Short mmCIF file of C-alpha atoms in Angstrom, two decimals:
data_model
loop_
_atom_site.label_atom_id
_atom_site.label_comp_id
_atom_site.label_asym_id
_atom_site.label_seq_id
_atom_site.Cartn_x
_atom_site.Cartn_y
_atom_site.Cartn_z
CA MET A 80 35.16 40.67 -21.96
CA ARG A 81 32.43 38.90 -23.88
CA ILE A 82 33.75 35.66 -25.34
CA GLU A 83 31.82 33.58 -27.89
CA ILE A 84 33.02 30.01 -28.33
CA ILE A 85 31.96 27.90 -31.31
CA GLY A 86 32.00 24.18 -30.60
CA SER A 87 31.25 22.03 -27.56
CA GLY A 88 34.02 19.46 -27.87
CA ILE A 89 36.92 19.26 -25.46
CA VAL A 90 38.72 22.25 -27.00
CA GLY A 91 35.65 24.50 -26.86
CA LEU A 92 34.77 23.51 -23.31
CA SER A 93 38.38 23.88 -22.13
CA CYS A 94 38.50 27.39 -23.60
CA ALA A 95 35.17 28.16 -21.93
CA ALA A 96 36.53 26.98 -18.57
CA VAL A 97 39.67 29.10 -18.74
CA PHE A 98 37.85 32.26 -19.81
CA ALA A 99 35.05 31.73 -17.28
CA GLU A 100 37.52 31.27 -14.43
CA GLN A 101 39.07 34.59 -15.41
CA GLY A 102 35.68 36.26 -14.98
CA HIS A 103 34.73 36.85 -18.61
CA GLN A 104 31.19 36.48 -19.98
CA VAL A 105 31.23 33.27 -22.00
CA THR A 106 28.72 31.83 -24.48
CA VAL A 107 29.18 28.39 -26.04
CA ILE A 108 27.43 27.85 -29.39
CA SER A 109 27.14 24.37 -30.89
CA GLY A 110 25.25 22.63 -33.66
CA SER A 111 24.85 19.54 -31.46
CA LYS A 112 22.63 18.99 -28.45
CA GLY A 113 25.66 19.08 -26.18
CA PRO A 114 28.76 16.95 -25.62
CA ASP A 115 27.81 13.75 -27.44
CA ASP A 116 28.90 11.32 -30.15
CA SER A 117 28.89 14.07 -32.78
CA CYS A 118 32.39 15.16 -31.69
CA CYS A 119 35.79 13.44 -31.54
CA SER A 120 35.94 14.08 -27.81
CA TRP A 121 33.21 11.49 -27.25
CA TRP A 122 35.28 8.69 -28.78
CA ALA A 123 38.61 9.50 -27.11
CA GLY A 124 40.55 7.12 -24.90
CA GLY A 125 40.79 9.64 -22.06
CA MET A 126 44.47 8.94 -21.39
CA LEU A 127 46.71 11.64 -19.98
CA ALA A 128 49.96 10.10 -21.15
CA PRO A 129 52.39 12.90 -22.03
CA TRP A 130 55.48 10.72 -21.62
CA CYS A 131 54.18 7.76 -23.65
CA GLU A 132 52.98 10.10 -26.40
CA MET A 133 56.49 11.50 -26.78
CA GLU A 134 57.40 8.19 -28.44
CA SER A 135 55.97 9.59 -31.68
CA ALA A 136 55.03 13.23 -30.89
CA GLU A 137 57.02 16.45 -30.61
CA PRO A 138 58.45 17.19 -27.13
CA LEU A 139 56.16 20.22 -27.00
CA ILE A 140 53.15 17.89 -26.81
CA GLY A 141 54.60 16.31 -23.69
CA GLU A 142 55.09 19.73 -22.11
CA LEU A 143 51.53 20.80 -22.92
CA GLY A 144 50.29 17.48 -21.56
CA VAL A 145 51.98 17.96 -18.19
CA GLU A 146 50.41 21.44 -17.92
CA SER A 147 46.99 20.04 -18.80
CA MET A 148 47.25 17.31 -16.18
CA ASN A 149 47.31 20.00 -13.51
CA PHE A 150 44.02 21.34 -14.87
CA TRP A 151 42.30 17.93 -14.93
CA SER A 152 43.45 16.88 -11.46
CA ARG A 153 42.26 20.20 -10.02
CA PHE A 154 39.03 20.22 -11.96
CA SER A 155 37.69 16.74 -11.22
CA SER A 156 39.40 14.49 -8.70
CA ARG A 157 36.30 12.27 -8.72
CA HIS A 158 36.86 11.11 -12.29
CA TYR A 159 40.64 11.49 -12.41
CA SER A 160 42.68 8.33 -11.81
CA GLN A 161 46.46 8.60 -11.61
CA LYS A 162 47.68 5.02 -11.59
CA GLY A 163 50.20 5.27 -14.40
CA THR A 164 50.50 3.47 -17.73
CA LEU A 165 51.88 -0.01 -18.39
CA VAL A 166 53.54 -0.74 -21.74
CA VAL A 167 54.15 -4.37 -22.71
CA ALA A 168 55.09 -6.37 -25.79
CA PRO A 169 55.14 -10.03 -26.80
CA ALA A 170 58.53 -11.75 -26.46
CA ARG A 171 59.19 -11.45 -30.20
CA ASP A 172 58.69 -7.66 -30.03
CA LEU A 173 60.94 -6.88 -27.05
CA PRO A 174 63.27 -4.81 -29.31
CA ASP A 175 60.26 -2.55 -29.95
CA LEU A 176 59.81 -2.17 -26.20
CA LYS A 177 63.43 -1.07 -25.83
CA ARG A 178 63.04 1.40 -28.69
CA PHE A 179 59.86 2.78 -27.07
CA GLY A 180 61.81 3.35 -23.87
CA ARG A 181 64.65 5.15 -25.66
CA ARG A 182 62.18 7.64 -27.10
CA THR A 183 60.33 8.40 -23.85
CA GLU A 184 60.99 9.47 -20.26
CA THR A 185 59.96 8.95 -16.59
CA TRP A 186 59.51 5.17 -16.92
CA ARG A 187 61.03 2.29 -15.05
CA ASN A 188 61.57 -1.28 -16.18
CA VAL A 189 59.23 -3.81 -14.62
CA SER A 190 59.79 -7.55 -14.49
CA ALA A 191 57.23 -10.29 -15.01
CA GLU A 192 56.73 -10.40 -11.25
CA GLU A 193 56.17 -6.65 -11.04
CA ILE A 194 53.73 -6.77 -13.96
CA SER A 195 51.69 -9.35 -12.06
CA GLU A 196 51.65 -7.05 -9.01
CA LEU A 197 50.50 -4.07 -11.07
CA GLU A 198 48.00 -6.04 -13.16
CA PRO A 199 47.19 -9.47 -11.69
CA ALA A 200 45.16 -10.31 -14.81
CA LEU A 201 48.38 -10.22 -16.85
CA ALA A 202 50.38 -12.49 -14.53
CA GLY A 203 52.72 -14.77 -16.45
CA ARG A 204 51.87 -13.24 -19.81
CA PHE A 205 54.79 -10.82 -20.38
CA GLN A 206 58.49 -11.06 -19.52
CA SER A 207 59.05 -7.34 -19.02
CA GLY A 208 57.47 -3.95 -19.51
CA LEU A 209 57.75 -0.22 -18.97
CA PHE A 210 55.80 1.52 -16.22
CA TYR A 211 55.04 5.26 -16.35
CA PRO A 212 53.83 5.98 -12.79
CA SER A 213 52.82 9.63 -13.23
CA GLU A 214 50.35 9.19 -16.09
CA ALA A 215 46.59 9.21 -15.58
CA HIS A 216 43.26 8.46 -17.26
CA PHE A 217 39.52 9.06 -17.00
CA ASP A 218 36.29 8.31 -18.81
CA PRO A 219 36.00 11.19 -21.31
CA ARG A 220 32.22 10.97 -21.49
CA LYS A 221 31.87 11.49 -17.76
CA MET A 222 34.49 14.22 -17.85
CA LEU A 223 32.68 16.09 -20.63
CA LYS A 224 29.49 16.06 -18.59
CA ALA A 225 31.34 17.16 -15.45
CA LEU A 226 32.99 19.99 -17.38
CA GLU A 227 29.65 21.10 -18.80
CA ASP A 228 28.11 21.13 -15.30
CA PHE A 229 31.08 23.11 -13.99
CA LEU A 230 30.63 25.71 -16.74
CA LYS A 231 26.93 26.08 -16.03
CA GLY A 232 27.88 26.75 -12.42
CA LYS A 233 30.16 29.51 -13.71
CA ALA A 234 27.19 31.14 -15.52
CA VAL A 235 28.43 30.11 -18.96
CA HIS A 236 25.53 30.38 -21.41
CA PHE A 237 24.98 27.45 -23.80
CA GLN A 238 23.23 27.70 -27.17
CA TYR A 239 22.82 24.15 -28.42
CA ASN A 240 21.20 22.86 -31.62
CA ARG A 241 22.29 25.96 -33.54
CA LEU A 242 22.62 25.22 -37.25
CA LEU A 243 26.00 26.77 -37.95
CA GLU A 244 26.40 27.82 -41.57
CA GLU A 245 29.62 29.45 -42.74
CA ALA A 246 27.69 32.67 -43.47
CA ASP A 247 26.50 32.79 -39.85
CA LEU A 248 30.07 32.62 -38.61
CA GLN A 249 31.11 35.49 -40.86
CA ALA A 250 28.31 37.71 -39.55
CA PRO A 251 29.24 40.37 -36.96
CA THR A 252 29.10 39.31 -33.34
CA GLU A 253 28.48 41.36 -30.23
CA ALA A 254 31.26 39.46 -28.49
CA ASP A 255 34.72 40.97 -28.11
CA PHE A 256 36.26 37.74 -29.38
CA ARG A 257 34.94 34.69 -31.17
CA ILE A 258 36.89 31.47 -30.49
CA ASP A 259 36.29 28.94 -33.27
CA CYS A 260 36.83 25.37 -32.00
CA ARG A 261 34.91 23.42 -34.66
CA GLY A 262 37.54 20.85 -35.58
CA LEU A 263 37.17 19.54 -39.13
CA ALA A 264 34.07 21.68 -39.67
CA ALA A 265 36.47 24.64 -40.03
CA GLN A 266 38.28 23.19 -43.06
CA LYS A 267 36.90 25.87 -45.40
CA LYS A 268 38.69 28.51 -43.36
CA LEU A 269 41.75 26.40 -42.53
CA PRO A 270 42.84 24.79 -45.82
CA ASP A 271 45.81 22.99 -44.25
CA LEU A 272 43.53 21.08 -41.88
CA ARG A 273 43.09 17.38 -42.66
CA GLY A 274 41.29 14.43 -41.12
CA VAL A 275 42.98 11.44 -39.50
CA LYS A 276 40.41 8.70 -39.07
CA GLY A 277 40.32 6.79 -35.82
CA GLU A 278 38.38 3.62 -35.01
CA MET A 279 37.78 2.28 -31.52
CA LEU A 280 35.80 -0.31 -29.62
CA LEU A 281 33.99 -0.45 -26.32
CA ILE A 282 33.79 -3.96 -24.91
CA GLN A 283 32.59 -5.43 -21.63
CA SER A 284 34.12 -8.33 -19.74
CA ASN A 285 33.30 -9.78 -16.35
CA GLU A 286 36.41 -11.97 -16.40
CA ILE A 287 39.22 -9.42 -16.65
CA GLN A 288 40.11 -6.45 -14.49
CA LEU A 289 42.73 -3.82 -15.31
CA ASN A 290 43.72 -0.98 -13.02
CA ARG A 291 45.25 1.39 -15.56
CA PRO A 292 45.71 1.87 -19.33
CA VAL A 293 47.81 -0.84 -20.91
CA ARG A 294 49.62 -0.30 -24.20
CA LEU A 295 50.52 -3.32 -26.28
CA LEU A 296 53.19 -2.61 -28.86
CA HIS A 297 51.83 -3.67 -32.22
CA PRO A 298 53.56 -3.79 -35.63
CA ARG A 299 50.88 -1.65 -37.31
CA ILE A 300 48.92 0.41 -34.80
CA PRO A 301 49.62 1.77 -31.29
CA LEU A 302 47.04 -0.27 -29.42
CA TYR A 303 45.86 0.71 -25.97
CA ILE A 304 43.21 -0.68 -23.64
CA VAL A 305 41.72 1.69 -21.09
CA PRO A 306 39.56 0.41 -18.22
CA ARG A 307 36.29 2.13 -17.38
CA ASP A 308 33.57 1.35 -14.84
CA ASP A 309 31.43 -1.81 -14.78
CA GLY A 310 33.88 -4.03 -16.65
CA VAL A 311 33.95 -1.78 -19.74
CA PHE A 312 37.16 -1.31 -21.71
CA MET A 313 37.98 1.09 -24.50
CA ILE A 314 40.23 -0.38 -27.21
CA GLY A 315 41.86 1.97 -29.67
CA ALA A 316 42.82 3.34 -31.95
CA THR A 317 43.70 3.37 -35.61
CA MET A 318 45.22 6.31 -37.50
CA ILE A 319 44.15 6.45 -41.14
CA GLU A 320 44.63 9.45 -43.43
CA SER A 321 40.97 10.09 -44.22
CA ASP A 322 38.17 12.57 -43.53
CA GLU A 323 35.64 9.72 -43.45
CA ARG A 324 33.85 9.79 -40.09
CA SER A 325 31.19 7.10 -40.03
CA ARG A 326 32.36 3.65 -41.18
CA ALA A 327 34.89 1.31 -39.59
CA SER A 328 36.87 -1.09 -41.76
CA VAL A 329 36.82 -4.84 -41.24
CA ARG A 330 40.62 -4.93 -41.13
CA SER A 331 40.82 -2.32 -38.38
CA ILE A 332 38.26 -4.00 -36.16
CA LEU A 333 39.90 -7.40 -36.63
CA GLU A 334 43.29 -5.95 -35.68
CA LEU A 335 41.94 -4.22 -32.59
CA LEU A 336 40.17 -7.36 -31.42
CA SER A 337 43.15 -9.60 -32.25
CA ALA A 338 45.49 -7.35 -30.29
CA ALA A 339 43.12 -7.37 -27.29
CA TYR A 340 43.02 -11.16 -27.48
CA ALA A 341 46.84 -11.21 -27.61
CA LEU A 342 46.94 -9.12 -24.43
CA HIS A 343 44.62 -11.59 -22.70
CA PRO A 344 42.62 -14.48 -24.25
CA GLY A 345 39.81 -13.71 -21.83
CA PHE A 346 38.87 -10.77 -24.02
CA GLY A 347 37.70 -13.35 -26.54
CA GLU A 348 34.59 -13.83 -24.38
CA ALA A 349 33.90 -10.11 -23.99
CA GLU A 350 30.84 -8.43 -25.51
CA ILE A 351 31.17 -5.64 -28.06
CA LEU A 352 29.17 -2.64 -26.87
CA GLU A 353 30.09 -0.01 -29.45
CA ILE A 354 32.21 0.54 -32.55
CA GLY A 355 33.21 4.19 -32.77
CA VAL A 356 34.56 6.12 -35.74
CA ASP A 357 35.57 9.75 -36.16
CA ALA A 358 38.22 11.87 -37.85
CA ARG A 359 40.70 13.86 -35.79
CA PRO A 360 41.54 17.35 -37.07
CA ALA A 361 45.26 17.72 -37.77
CA PHE A 362 47.65 20.12 -39.45
CA PRO A 363 50.59 18.82 -41.55
CA ASP A 364 52.99 18.78 -38.59
CA ASN A 365 50.39 17.22 -36.22
CA LEU A 366 50.73 20.13 -33.79
CA PRO A 367 47.82 22.28 -32.61
CA ALA A 368 47.52 25.86 -33.78
CA ILE A 369 45.98 29.11 -32.58
CA ILE A 370 45.26 31.33 -35.59
CA GLN A 371 43.99 34.87 -35.09
CA THR A 372 42.38 37.02 -37.76
CA GLY A 373 40.87 40.14 -36.27
CA SER A 374 38.53 39.29 -33.42
CA THR A 375 38.21 35.64 -34.52
CA ILE A 376 40.63 33.06 -33.17
CA TYR A 377 40.74 29.52 -34.55
CA VAL A 378 41.89 26.86 -32.08
CA ASN A 379 42.32 23.62 -33.95
CA GLY A 380 44.52 20.72 -35.06
CA MET A 381 44.59 18.73 -31.82
CA TYR A 382 45.22 15.48 -33.74
CA ARG A 383 45.23 12.63 -31.19
CA HIS A 384 46.06 14.90 -28.25
CA GLY A 385 42.72 16.55 -27.48
CA TYR A 386 42.36 15.83 -23.77
CA LEU A 387 46.10 15.78 -23.30
CA ALA A 388 46.73 19.30 -24.62
CA ALA A 389 43.39 21.16 -24.74
CA PRO A 390 43.56 22.89 -21.30
CA ALA A 391 47.12 24.13 -21.95
CA ILE A 392 46.14 25.37 -25.42
CA ALA A 393 43.05 27.05 -23.92
CA SER A 394 45.27 28.89 -21.40
CA LEU A 395 47.56 29.97 -24.23
CA THR A 396 44.54 31.28 -26.15
CA ALA A 397 43.37 33.26 -23.12
CA ASP A 398 46.85 34.76 -22.74
CA LEU A 399 46.78 35.84 -26.39
CA VAL A 400 43.38 37.49 -25.95
CA THR A 401 44.00 39.22 -22.63
CA GLN A 402 47.71 40.04 -22.79
CA GLY A 403 48.67 39.97 -26.48
CA TYR A 404 51.16 38.09 -28.61
CA SER A 405 54.20 39.70 -27.00
CA SER A 406 53.29 38.06 -23.66
CA ILE A 407 53.51 34.54 -25.06
CA ARG A 408 56.49 32.41 -24.03
CA GLU A 409 59.05 32.10 -26.82
CA ASP A 410 58.77 28.31 -26.89
CA ARG A 411 54.98 28.60 -27.43
CA LYS A 412 54.97 31.25 -30.17
CA SER A 413 55.40 28.60 -32.87
CA LEU A 414 51.82 27.52 -32.14
CA ILE A 415 50.37 30.95 -32.93
CA SER A 416 49.73 32.72 -36.24
CA ILE A 417 48.23 36.19 -36.44
CA GLY A 418 46.59 37.53 -39.60
CA HIS A 419 48.30 38.26 -42.89
CA ASN A 420 50.69 40.92 -41.61
CA SER A 421 51.76 39.28 -38.39
CA GLN A 422 55.40 39.32 -37.39
CA GLY A 423 54.74 36.01 -35.70
CA PRO A 424 55.35 32.63 -37.37
CA GLN A 425 53.06 31.47 -40.16
CA ARG A 426 53.11 27.75 -39.47
CA CYS A 427 49.62 27.19 -40.91
CA ALA A 428 47.88 28.50 -44.01
CA SER A 429 46.48 32.00 -43.64
CA VAL A 430 42.77 32.34 -42.98
#
């Protein structure tokens, strides 16, 4: 079939990869010049942490995340690092660490000695922690580029710098299906979609080395620090109910930096490379949705789980297109809405 995908973020490119691997003719159309800082995917942490995320997310997100990890490990072993996730807390917040453990799975308790073996830079700083050995991470910017290169090798056609007006998207297409993956840009068609603002930092330190993502339990925000190459660390991320996508607040940046300093005072000497801001697209229940109306399918609402769930959602979208709604697993049908007369669930507002 001929598949037209609107959007070059992680959802659009994941859909393109799944359809291309199935042998369909795929075109990706985007208003940007390619995967860059115009999309949420650029500012993501790049953590594949399905078990940690279950602390506050639906169990379904964890299941989708495990499925997506198989895609990422197969797709790019060069960028994929599976060294687990370490969760720690200051001594005064150890009850929060226990509560985090009760809500999640596949972890083991680690002592102060074991923490120092996992992360020598944190030696003597925390009494205990939780270690999730199966989780992974990567640099999302490198992964976006690798995914784009992979798609070009699969003869996927890219149309960048296309000014996408709503009228253009309502015009007939020669494609058999149009997959709309525009995120918040699709709000006019998806009235339940809202923005959840996230702020993050990129810093560089020659004094500290971390081997894996470290989560520091924080009274206000779920802080994480993700190591990248050349002494660069990503610190994130806030969750603010707002569609605003360009300005970081003083309070948020102070809290992120203070939490990093609490993890290790050496971060006080680090250099700030970037301050990133964007708004994640989310539906009221913070679950993704696949919404079909005719030959157009909207894939949206990834919230803070873009890289974690996008490949699994892309596979589900391909199943819907090629095999129909009746082929979808019962425990996945809640993610799908079909038109006004569908017998399927109507979890999101009709298009």
